[in-house]
PDB file of C-alpha atoms in Angstrom:
ATOM      1  CA  TYR A 193    -138.367 -77.263 117.897  1.00 56.00           C
ATOM      2  CA  PRO A 194    -136.719 -74.285 119.582  1.00 64.00           C
ATOM      3  CA  LEU A 195    -138.607 -74.622 122.875  1.00 68.00           C
ATOM      4  CA  ALA A 196    -138.257 -78.390 123.211  1.00 67.00           C
ATOM      5  CA  LYS A 197    -136.014 -79.772 126.013  1.00 62.00           C
ATOM      6  CA  PRO A 198    -132.989 -81.586 124.550  1.00 62.00           C
ATOM      7  CA  TRP A 199    -133.272 -85.323 124.992  1.00 63.00           C
ATOM      8  CA  LEU A 200    -130.283 -86.957 126.678  1.00 72.00           C
ATOM      9  CA  ARG A 201    -129.778 -90.679 126.342  1.00 80.00           C
ATOM     10  CA  PRO A 202    -130.239 -92.149 129.851  1.00 89.00           C
ATOM     11  CA  GLN A 203    -127.313 -94.060 131.349  1.00 91.00           C
ATOM     12  CA  PHE A 204    -126.638 -96.526 134.103  1.00 95.00           C
ATOM     13  CA  THR A 205    -123.156 -96.264 135.661  1.00 96.00           C
ATOM     14  CA  ILE A 206    -121.343 -98.713 137.928  1.00 97.00           C
ATOM     15  CA  HIS A 207    -118.647 -97.194 140.165  1.00 97.00           C
ATOM     16  CA  GLU A 208    -115.984 -99.515 141.606  1.00 97.00           C
ATOM     17  CA  THR A 209    -114.086 -98.947 144.845  1.00 95.00           C
ATOM     18  CA  GLY A 210    -111.180-100.918 146.277  1.00 95.00           C
ATOM     19  CA  LEU A 211    -109.279-101.873 143.124  1.00 95.00           C
ATOM     20  CA  ALA A 212    -105.700-100.703 142.603  1.00 94.00           C
ATOM     21  CA  LYS A 213    -105.390 -97.937 140.040  1.00 94.00           C
ATOM     22  CA  GLY A 214    -105.221 -99.344 136.514  1.00 94.00           C
ATOM     23  CA  THR A 215    -106.797-102.716 137.414  1.00 96.00           C
ATOM     24  CA  VAL A 216    -109.112-104.004 134.687  1.00 97.00           C
ATOM     25  CA  TRP A 217    -112.604-105.041 135.752  1.00 97.00           C
ATOM     26  CA  THR A 218    -115.761-106.095 133.902  1.00 98.00           C
ATOM     27  CA  ALA A 219    -119.459-105.295 134.231  1.00 98.00           C
ATOM     28  CA  LYS A 220    -122.592-106.371 132.403  1.00 97.00           C
ATOM     29  CA  PHE A 221    -125.866-104.482 131.848  1.00 96.00           C
ATOM     30  CA  ASN A 222    -128.882-105.788 129.907  1.00 92.00           C
ATOM     31  CA  GLY A 223    -126.681-108.113 127.874  1.00 92.00           C
ATOM     32  CA  GLN A 224    -123.976-105.511 127.215  1.00 94.00           C
ATOM     33  CA  ILE A 225    -120.489-106.377 128.569  1.00 97.00           C
ATOM     34  CA  LYS A 226    -117.772-103.792 129.101  1.00 97.00           C
ATOM     35  CA  SER A 227    -114.333-103.812 130.671  1.00 97.00           C
ATOM     36  CA  SER A 228    -112.306-100.873 131.891  1.00 97.00           C
ATOM     37  CA  ASP A 229    -109.228 -99.886 133.873  1.00 96.00           C
ATOM     38  CA  ASN A 230    -111.022 -96.779 135.123  1.00 96.00           C
ATOM     39  CA  SER A 231    -113.227 -96.626 138.217  1.00 96.00           C
ATOM     40  CA  THR A 232    -116.497 -96.305 136.250  1.00 97.00           C
ATOM     41  CA  ILE A 233    -118.294 -98.195 133.513  1.00 97.00           C
ATOM     42  CA  SER A 234    -121.392 -96.619 131.925  1.00 96.00           C
ATOM     43  CA  PHE A 235    -124.138 -98.242 129.852  1.00 95.00           C
ATOM     44  CA  ASN A 236    -126.763 -96.607 127.647  1.00 91.00           C
ATOM     45  CA  ILE A 237    -130.379 -97.441 128.381  1.00 88.00           C
ATOM     46  CA  VAL A 238    -131.451 -98.214 124.830  1.00 79.00           C
ATOM     47  CA  ASN A 239    -134.528 -96.212 123.647  1.00 72.00           C
ATOM     48  CA  GLY A 240    -135.228 -95.196 127.241  1.00 68.00           C
ATOM     49  CA  THR A 241    -137.666 -98.044 127.710  1.00 76.00           C
ATOM     50  CA  PHE A 242    -139.355 -98.105 131.133  1.00 87.00           C
ATOM     51  CA  GLN A 243    -138.557-101.564 132.431  1.00 89.00           C
ATOM     52  CA  SER A 244    -136.266-103.582 134.753  1.00 92.00           C
ATOM     53  CA  TYR A 245    -132.690-104.067 133.611  1.00 93.00           C
ATOM     54  CA  SER A 246    -130.307-106.670 135.035  1.00 95.00           C
ATOM     55  CA  PHE A 247    -126.677-105.839 135.828  1.00 97.00           C
ATOM     56  CA  SER A 248    -123.640-107.535 137.373  1.00 97.00           C
ATOM     57  CA  TYR A 249    -119.946-107.002 138.028  1.00 97.00           C
ATOM     58  CA  ALA A 250    -117.374-109.795 137.874  1.00 97.00           C
ATOM     59  CA  MET A 251    -114.696-111.151 140.217  1.00 96.00           C
ATOM     60  CA  VAL A 252    -111.190-109.719 139.785  1.00 97.00           C
ATOM     61  CA  SER A 253    -108.118-111.837 140.515  1.00 94.00           C
ATOM     62  CA  GLY A 254    -106.592-110.923 143.891  1.00 94.00           C
ATOM     63  CA  TYR A 255    -109.818-109.350 145.155  1.00 96.00           C
ATOM     64  CA  VAL A 256    -113.078-110.331 146.759  1.00 94.00           C
ATOM     65  CA  GLY A 257    -116.078-108.745 145.119  1.00 93.00           C
ATOM     66  CA  GLU A 258    -118.774-109.697 142.656  1.00 93.00           C
ATOM     67  CA  GLY A 259    -122.461-108.974 142.575  1.00 95.00           C
ATOM     68  CA  SER A 260    -125.621-108.548 140.574  1.00 95.00           C
ATOM     69  CA  GLY A 261    -129.001-106.862 140.723  1.00 95.00           C
ATOM     70  CA  THR A 262    -131.784-105.176 138.792  1.00 94.00           C
ATOM     71  CA  TYR A 263    -132.445-101.537 137.992  1.00 93.00           C
ATOM     72  CA  ASP A 264    -135.995-100.262 137.390  1.00 92.00           C
ATOM     73  CA  TYR A 265    -135.761 -97.437 134.887  1.00 91.00           C
ATOM     74  CA  SER A 266    -138.557 -94.863 135.223  1.00 87.00           C
ATOM     75  CA  GLY A 267    -137.321 -91.814 133.313  1.00 84.00           C
ATOM     76  CA  ALA A 268    -134.219 -90.616 135.187  1.00 82.00           C
ATOM     77  CA  ASN A 269    -131.404 -89.474 132.932  1.00 81.00           C
ATOM     78  CA  THR A 270    -128.715 -91.142 135.035  1.00 85.00           C
ATOM     79  CA  SER A 271    -128.477 -93.720 137.761  1.00 91.00           C
ATOM     80  CA  SER A 272    -125.561 -95.482 139.420  1.00 93.00           C
ATOM     81  CA  TYR A 273    -124.484 -98.397 141.591  1.00 96.00           C
ATOM     82  CA  ASN A 274    -121.373 -98.932 143.733  1.00 96.00           C
ATOM     83  CA  ALA A 275    -119.352-102.114 143.183  1.00 96.00           C
ATOM     84  CA  VAL A 276    -117.119-102.773 146.211  1.00 95.00           C
ATOM     85  CA  TYR A 277    -113.919-104.809 145.907  1.00 96.00           C
ATOM     86  CA  LYS A 278    -111.575-105.838 148.715  1.00 95.00           C
ATOM     87  CA  PRO A 279    -108.020-107.103 148.197  1.00 96.00           C
ATOM     88  CA  ILE A 280    -107.325-110.611 149.464  1.00 96.00           C
ATOM     89  CA  TYR A 281    -104.240-111.540 151.485  1.00 97.00           C
ATOM     90  CA  SER A 282    -102.654-114.710 152.822  1.00 96.00           C
ATOM     91  CA  VAL A 283    -102.490-115.414 156.553  1.00 97.00           C
ATOM     92  CA  ASN A 284     -99.915-118.101 157.290  1.00 98.00           C
ATOM     93  CA  PHE A 285     -99.771-119.956 160.621  1.00 98.00           C
ATOM     94  CA  THR A 286     -96.332-121.600 160.828  1.00 97.00           C
ATOM     95  CA  GLU A 287     -95.610-124.308 163.428  1.00 97.00           C
ATOM     96  CA  SER A 288     -92.233-124.952 165.043  1.00 97.00           C
ATOM     97  CA  GLY A 289     -91.006-127.339 167.738  1.00 97.00           C
ATOM     98  CA  LEU A 290     -92.970-130.477 166.816  1.00 96.00           C
ATOM     99  CA  PRO A 291     -91.348-133.593 165.310  1.00 95.00           C
ATOM    100  CA  PRO A 292     -91.718-133.922 161.520  1.00 92.00           C
ATOM    101  CA  GLY A 293     -95.151-135.241 160.594  1.00 91.00           C
ATOM    102  CA  ALA A 294     -96.712-134.506 163.998  1.00 95.00           C
ATOM    103  CA  SER A 295    -100.242-133.101 163.828  1.00 96.00           C
ATOM    104  CA  TRP A 296    -101.447-130.064 165.760  1.00 98.00           C
ATOM    105  CA  GLN A 297    -104.661-128.149 166.326  1.00 98.00           C
ATOM    106  CA  ILE A 298    -105.537-124.493 165.992  1.00 98.00           C
ATOM    107  CA  SER A 299    -108.896-122.760 166.320  1.00 98.00           C
ATOM    108  CA  ILE A 300    -109.727-120.056 163.747  1.00 97.00           C
ATOM    109  CA  ASN A 301    -112.764-117.951 164.677  1.00 97.00           C
ATOM    110  CA  GLY A 302    -114.109-120.830 166.761  1.00 96.00           C
ATOM    111  CA  THR A 303    -113.505-123.593 164.196  1.00 97.00           C
ATOM    112  CA  VAL A 304    -110.900-126.191 165.205  1.00 97.00           C
ATOM    113  CA  ASN A 305    -108.504-127.179 162.412  1.00 97.00           C
ATOM    114  CA  ASN A 306    -106.496-130.426 162.561  1.00 97.00           C
ATOM    115  CA  VAL A 307    -103.211-129.703 160.773  1.00 97.00           C
ATOM    116  CA  SER A 308    -100.860-132.496 159.667  1.00 95.00           C
ATOM    117  CA  GLN A 309     -98.194-130.275 158.124  1.00 95.00           C
ATOM    118  CA  SER A 310     -96.053-127.468 159.514  1.00 96.00           C
ATOM    119  CA  TYR A 311     -98.282-124.640 158.270  1.00 96.00           C
ATOM    120  CA  LEU A 312    -101.874-123.557 157.727  1.00 97.00           C
ATOM    121  CA  ASP A 313    -102.602-121.004 154.975  1.00 96.00           C
ATOM    122  CA  LEU A 314    -105.718-118.846 154.788  1.00 96.00           C
ATOM    123  CA  VAL A 315    -106.722-116.460 152.006  1.00 94.00           C
ATOM    124  CA  VAL A 316    -109.054-113.735 153.278  1.00 95.00           C
ATOM    125  CA  ALA A 317    -110.282-110.292 152.331  1.00 95.00           C
ATOM    126  CA  SER A 318    -108.709-107.158 153.717  1.00 95.00           C
ATOM    127  CA  GLY A 319    -110.389-106.059 156.931  1.00 94.00           C
ATOM    128  CA  THR A 320    -111.261-109.619 157.991  1.00 96.00           C
ATOM    129  CA  SER A 321    -111.014-110.177 161.763  1.00 97.00           C
ATOM    130  CA  ILE A 322    -109.383-113.441 162.871  1.00 98.00           C
ATOM    131  CA  SER A 323    -109.265-114.917 166.374  1.00 98.00           C
ATOM    132  CA  TYR A 324    -106.897-117.850 166.822  1.00 98.00           C
ATOM    133  CA  GLU A 325    -105.774-120.237 169.563  1.00 98.00           C
ATOM    134  CA  ALA A 326    -103.364-123.178 169.311  1.00 98.00           C
ATOM    135  CA  TYR A 327    -103.848-126.215 171.575  1.00 98.00           C
ATOM    136  CA  ASN A 328    -101.483-128.381 173.590  1.00 97.00           C
ATOM    137  CA  SER A 329    -100.947-132.007 172.576  1.00 95.00           C
ATOM    138  CA  THR A 330    -100.115-135.063 174.682  1.00 94.00           C
ATOM    139  CA  TYR A 331     -96.359-134.482 174.764  1.00 96.00           C
ATOM    140  CA  TYR A 332     -96.032-130.872 173.622  1.00 98.00           C
ATOM    141  CA  TYR A 333     -97.448-127.549 174.773  1.00 98.00           C
ATOM    142  CA  THR A 334     -97.712-124.313 172.846  1.00 97.00           C
ATOM    143  CA  THR A 335     -95.981-121.147 173.987  1.00 95.00           C
ATOM    144  CA  THR A 336     -98.005-119.012 171.556  1.00 97.00           C
ATOM    145  CA  SER A 337    -100.773-117.096 173.300  1.00 96.00           C
ATOM    146  CA  PRO A 338    -104.252-116.774 171.758  1.00 97.00           C
ATOM    147  CA  GLY A 339    -104.601-113.666 169.622  1.00 97.00           C
ATOM    148  CA  ASP A 340    -106.751-111.470 167.390  1.00 97.00           C
ATOM    149  CA  ILE A 341    -105.767-109.750 164.157  1.00 97.00           C
ATOM    150  CA  THR A 342    -107.467-107.596 161.539  1.00 97.00           C
ATOM    151  CA  VAL A 343    -106.010-108.454 158.148  1.00 96.00           C
ATOM    152  CA  SER A 344    -104.470-105.555 156.237  1.00 95.00           C
ATOM    153  CA  GLY A 345    -101.728-107.387 154.341  1.00 95.00           C
ATOM    154  CA  ASN A 346     -99.940-110.715 154.010  1.00 96.00           C
ATOM    155  CA  THR A 347     -99.328-111.983 157.556  1.00 97.00           C
ATOM    156  CA  THR A 348     -97.279-114.786 159.139  1.00 97.00           C
ATOM    157  CA  ILE A 349     -97.986-115.956 162.698  1.00 98.00           C
ATOM    158  CA  SER A 350     -95.564-118.309 164.468  1.00 97.00           C
ATOM    159  CA  VAL A 351     -97.068-121.162 166.497  1.00 98.00           C
ATOM    160  CA  ASP A 352     -94.316-122.494 168.769  1.00 98.00           C
ATOM    161  CA  PHE A 353     -94.342-125.765 170.700  1.00 98.00           C
ATOM    162  CA  SER A 354     -92.063-127.156 173.441  1.00 97.00           C
ATOM    163  CA  HIS A 355     -91.807-130.669 174.877  1.00 97.00           C
ATOM    164  CA  TYR A 356     -93.246-131.107 178.357  1.00 98.00           C
ATOM    165  CA  ALA A 357     -90.825-131.758 181.240  1.00 98.00           C
ATOM    166  CA  TYR A 358     -91.380-134.489 183.845  1.00 97.00           C
ATOM    167  CA  LEU A 359     -90.790-134.419 187.596  1.00 97.00           C
ATOM    168  CA  VAL A 360     -90.785-137.901 189.100  1.00 97.00           C
ATOM    169  CA  GLY A 361     -89.591-139.407 192.342  1.00 95.00           C
ATOM    170  CA  SER A 362     -90.321-141.004 195.681  1.00 96.00           C
ATOM    171  CA  VAL A 363     -91.131-139.697 199.139  1.00 97.00           C
ATOM    172  CA  LEU A 364     -91.017-140.998 202.700  1.00 96.00           C
ATOM    173  CA  PRO A 365     -93.332-141.192 204.518  1.00 95.00           C
ATOM    174  CA  SER A 366     -95.368-142.438 201.578  1.00 93.00           C
ATOM    175  CA  GLY A 367     -98.465-140.504 202.635  1.00 92.00           C
ATOM    176  CA  SER A 368     -96.788-137.088 202.613  1.00 95.00           C
ATOM    177  CA  ASN A 369     -98.422-134.065 200.981  1.00 96.00           C
ATOM    178  CA  ILE A 370     -96.599-132.675 197.927  1.00 97.00           C
ATOM    179  CA  THR A 371     -97.167-129.400 196.082  1.00 97.00           C
ATOM    180  CA  VAL A 372     -95.276-128.323 192.969  1.00 97.00           C
ATOM    181  CA  GLY A 373     -95.596-124.689 192.044  1.00 96.00           C
ATOM    182  CA  GLY A 374     -98.452-124.410 194.537  1.00 95.00           C
ATOM    183  CA  ALA A 375    -100.478-127.236 192.966  1.00 96.00           C
ATOM    184  CA  ARG A 376    -101.189-130.450 194.889  1.00 96.00           C
ATOM    185  CA  VAL A 377     -99.506-133.551 193.453  1.00 95.00           C
ATOM    186  CA  SER A 378    -100.930-137.053 193.639  1.00 95.00           C
ATOM    187  CA  VAL A 379     -98.796-139.594 195.518  1.00 95.00           C
ATOM    188  CA  ALA A 380     -99.336-143.343 195.074  1.00 94.00           C
ATOM    189  CA  GLY A 381     -97.313-145.801 197.119  1.00 93.00           C
ATOM    190  CA  GLY A 382     -94.778-143.115 197.921  1.00 94.00           C
ATOM    191  CA  SER A 383     -94.163-142.274 194.231  1.00 96.00           C
ATOM    192  CA  PHE A 384     -95.184-139.246 192.166  1.00 96.00           C
ATOM    193  CA  ASN A 385     -95.024-138.298 188.489  1.00 96.00           C
ATOM    194  CA  VAL A 386     -95.855-134.776 187.265  1.00 97.00           C
ATOM    195  CA  THR A 387     -95.972-133.421 183.693  1.00 97.00           C
ATOM    196  CA  LEU A 388     -95.071-129.724 183.517  1.00 97.00           C
ATOM    197  CA  PRO A 389     -94.089-126.981 181.099  1.00 97.00           C
ATOM    198  CA  ALA A 390     -90.436-126.021 181.373  1.00 96.00           C
ATOM    199  CA  GLY A 391     -89.707-123.561 184.152  1.00 97.00           C
ATOM    200  CA  THR A 392     -88.768-123.173 187.815  1.00 97.00           C
ATOM    201  CA  TYR A 393     -91.048-124.607 190.492  1.00 98.00           C
ATOM    202  CA  GLU A 394     -91.054-124.700 194.283  1.00 97.00           C
ATOM    203  CA  VAL A 395     -91.441-128.237 195.648  1.00 97.00           C
ATOM    204  CA  VAL A 396     -92.927-128.501 199.157  1.00 97.00           C
ATOM    205  CA  VAL A 397     -93.344-131.822 201.009  1.00 97.00           C
ATOM    206  CA  SER A 398     -95.000-131.973 204.430  1.00 96.00           C
ATOM    207  CA  ASP A 399     -96.430-134.464 206.906  1.00 95.00           C
ATOM    208  CA  ASN A 400     -97.501-134.401 210.534  1.00 94.00           C
ATOM    209  CA  GLY A 401     -94.567-134.960 212.853  1.00 93.00           C
ATOM    210  CA  TYR A 402     -91.966-134.233 210.161  1.00 96.00           C
ATOM    211  CA  ILE A 403     -89.937-131.215 209.132  1.00 95.00           C
ATOM    212  CA  THR A 404     -91.316-129.657 205.926  1.00 96.00           C
ATOM    213  CA  TYR A 405     -89.096-130.031 202.861  1.00 97.00           C
ATOM    214  CA  TYR A 406     -88.565-127.042 200.526  1.00 97.00           C
ATOM    215  CA  ASN A 407     -86.714-127.029 197.217  1.00 96.00           C
ATOM    216  CA  ASN A 408     -86.706-125.038 193.971  1.00 97.00           C
ATOM    217  CA  VAL A 409     -86.213-127.084 190.788  1.00 97.00           C
ATOM    218  CA  THR A 410     -85.683-125.844 187.234  1.00 97.00           C
ATOM    219  CA  LEU A 411     -86.960-128.020 184.379  1.00 97.00           C
ATOM    220  CA  THR A 412     -85.925-127.737 180.744  1.00 97.00           C
ATOM    221  CA  PRO A 413     -88.085-128.913 177.803  1.00 96.00           C
ATOM    222  CA  GLY A 414     -88.113-132.705 177.625  1.00 96.00           C
ATOM    223  CA  GLU A 415     -86.193-133.149 180.895  1.00 97.00           C
ATOM    224  CA  ASN A 416     -87.013-136.044 183.233  1.00 97.00           C
ATOM    225  CA  LEU A 417     -85.913-135.028 186.748  1.00 97.00           C
ATOM    226  CA  ASN A 418     -85.950-137.584 189.547  1.00 97.00           C
ATOM    227  CA  LEU A 419     -86.200-136.586 193.222  1.00 96.00           C
ATOM    228  CA  SER A 420     -85.848-138.865 196.228  1.00 96.00           C
ATOM    229  CA  ILE A 421     -87.195-137.147 199.347  1.00 96.00           C
ATOM    230  CA  SER A 422     -87.086-138.460 202.898  1.00 96.00           C
ATOM    231  CA  LEU A 423     -88.536-136.262 205.634  1.00 96.00           C
ATOM    232  CA  ASN A 424     -86.897-135.945 209.056  1.00 94.00           C
ATOM    233  CA  ARG A 425     -89.010-136.473 212.167  1.00 92.00           C
ATOM    234  CA  THR A 426     -89.463-133.713 214.696  1.00 86.00           C
ATOM    235  CA  SER A 427     -89.471-133.839 218.551  1.00 69.00           C
ATOM    236  CA  ALA A 428     -91.882-132.012 220.775  1.00 53.00           C
ATOM    237  CA  GLY A 429     -89.534-129.035 220.671  1.00 52.00           C
ATOM    238  CA  GLY A 430     -89.499-128.998 216.919  1.00 55.00           C
ATOM    239  CA  LEU A 431     -85.983-130.381 216.360  1.00 53.00           C
ATOM    240  CA  PRO A 432     -85.360-133.411 214.161  1.00 57.00           C
ATOM    241  CA  ILE A 433     -85.060-136.720 216.016  1.00 54.00           C
ATOM    242  CA  SER A 434     -81.646-137.225 214.474  1.00 59.00           C
ATOM    243  CA  THR A 435     -80.490-133.885 215.894  1.00 57.00           C
ATOM    244  CA  ILE A 436     -81.705-134.840 219.368  1.00 55.00           C
ATOM    245  CA  GLU A 437     -79.861-138.153 219.084  1.00 59.00           C
ATOM    246  CA  TYR A 438     -76.632-136.359 218.194  1.00 60.00           C
ATOM    247  CA  ILE A 439     -77.088-133.985 221.118  1.00 61.00           C
ATOM    248  CA  GLY A 440     -77.645-136.953 223.471  1.00 63.00           C
ATOM    249  CA  ILE A 441     -74.568-138.746 222.213  1.00 69.00           C
ATOM    250  CA  GLY A 442     -72.557-135.549 222.628  1.00 68.00           C
ATOM    251  CA  ALA A 443     -73.773-135.135 226.188  1.00 66.00           C
ATOM    252  CA  VAL A 444     -72.785-138.710 227.042  1.00 66.00           C
ATOM    253  CA  VAL A 445     -69.330-138.144 225.593  1.00 65.00           C
ATOM    254  CA  VAL A 446     -68.915-134.971 227.634  1.00 68.00           C
ATOM    255  CA  VAL A 447     -69.949-136.795 230.815  1.00 67.00           C
ATOM    256  CA  VAL A 448     -67.548-139.668 230.122  1.00 65.00           C
ATOM    257  CA  ILE A 449     -64.676-137.255 229.481  1.00 75.00           C
ATOM    258  CA  GLY A 450     -65.556-135.398 232.669  1.00 71.00           C
ATOM    259  CA  VAL A 451     -65.517-138.599 234.742  1.00 65.00           C
ATOM    260  CA  ILE A 452     -62.142-139.624 233.308  1.00 71.00           C
ATOM    261  CA  LEU A 453     -60.643-136.237 234.081  1.00 70.00           C
ATOM    262  CA  TYR A 454     -62.076-136.306 237.605  1.00 63.00           C
ATOM    263  CA  LEU A 455     -60.592-139.733 238.288  1.00 67.00           C
ATOM    264  CA  ARG A 456     -57.193-138.661 237.015  1.00 72.00           C
ATOM    265  CA  VAL A 457     -57.258-135.552 239.207  1.00 69.00           C
ATOM    266  CA  ARG A 458     -58.046-137.675 242.291  1.00 65.00           C
ATOM    267  CA  LYS A 459     -55.134-139.979 241.562  1.00 62.00           C
TER     268      LYS A 459
END
């Protein structure tokens, strides 16, 4: 048959992407199973029968990727399909600062996780985007800001906690206005109790007819600082009543001394 076109056995080829060079993977086509450490696996379409053929490629340890489908053969000599694999990595959220056994919460892509141990491990595919945010507890606050990462390898993220500090005390007059760090503080019966992260805060206490009190306080984690504040009254001229009293007493003393000296001079 010198003028006849040579007949080539038709093939279906699966190309993999994403696996490390030399990694063995497995594919199946119409009941045939093959494994290879190359990037392609080819199958013969037996007798070139026009029909639908099923195929699949299997999971590989350390990677995300498996799939299946059908191929409708209609006379083409070759056809192919791309099998995509992605390496998987661990993302470790490690807590510090809490007492042993204390639970904590962290949101991963909007899902809140209650964690009773000092770490939370995730196993995700390369390229996965993760948004995270740790939450404060009753006695501890987190110093780790919310964040976003795109996974490209094994990753460890520290989630740090510190114990709240407490500013407590009393004030006179009992109805005075108190602000700590610019925020209004509730006063009940002349007493106040504020829970704060560690840091430096300006304390301002004011009331009508009294001199305003200013003070900067520095709180360390877990500290319980007690303040006792008593405001001084003001006169119409703006001086404290106590100051006016001292001035009056001084004036009386000066007058008395003057009278004594005058009487001695006359004698």
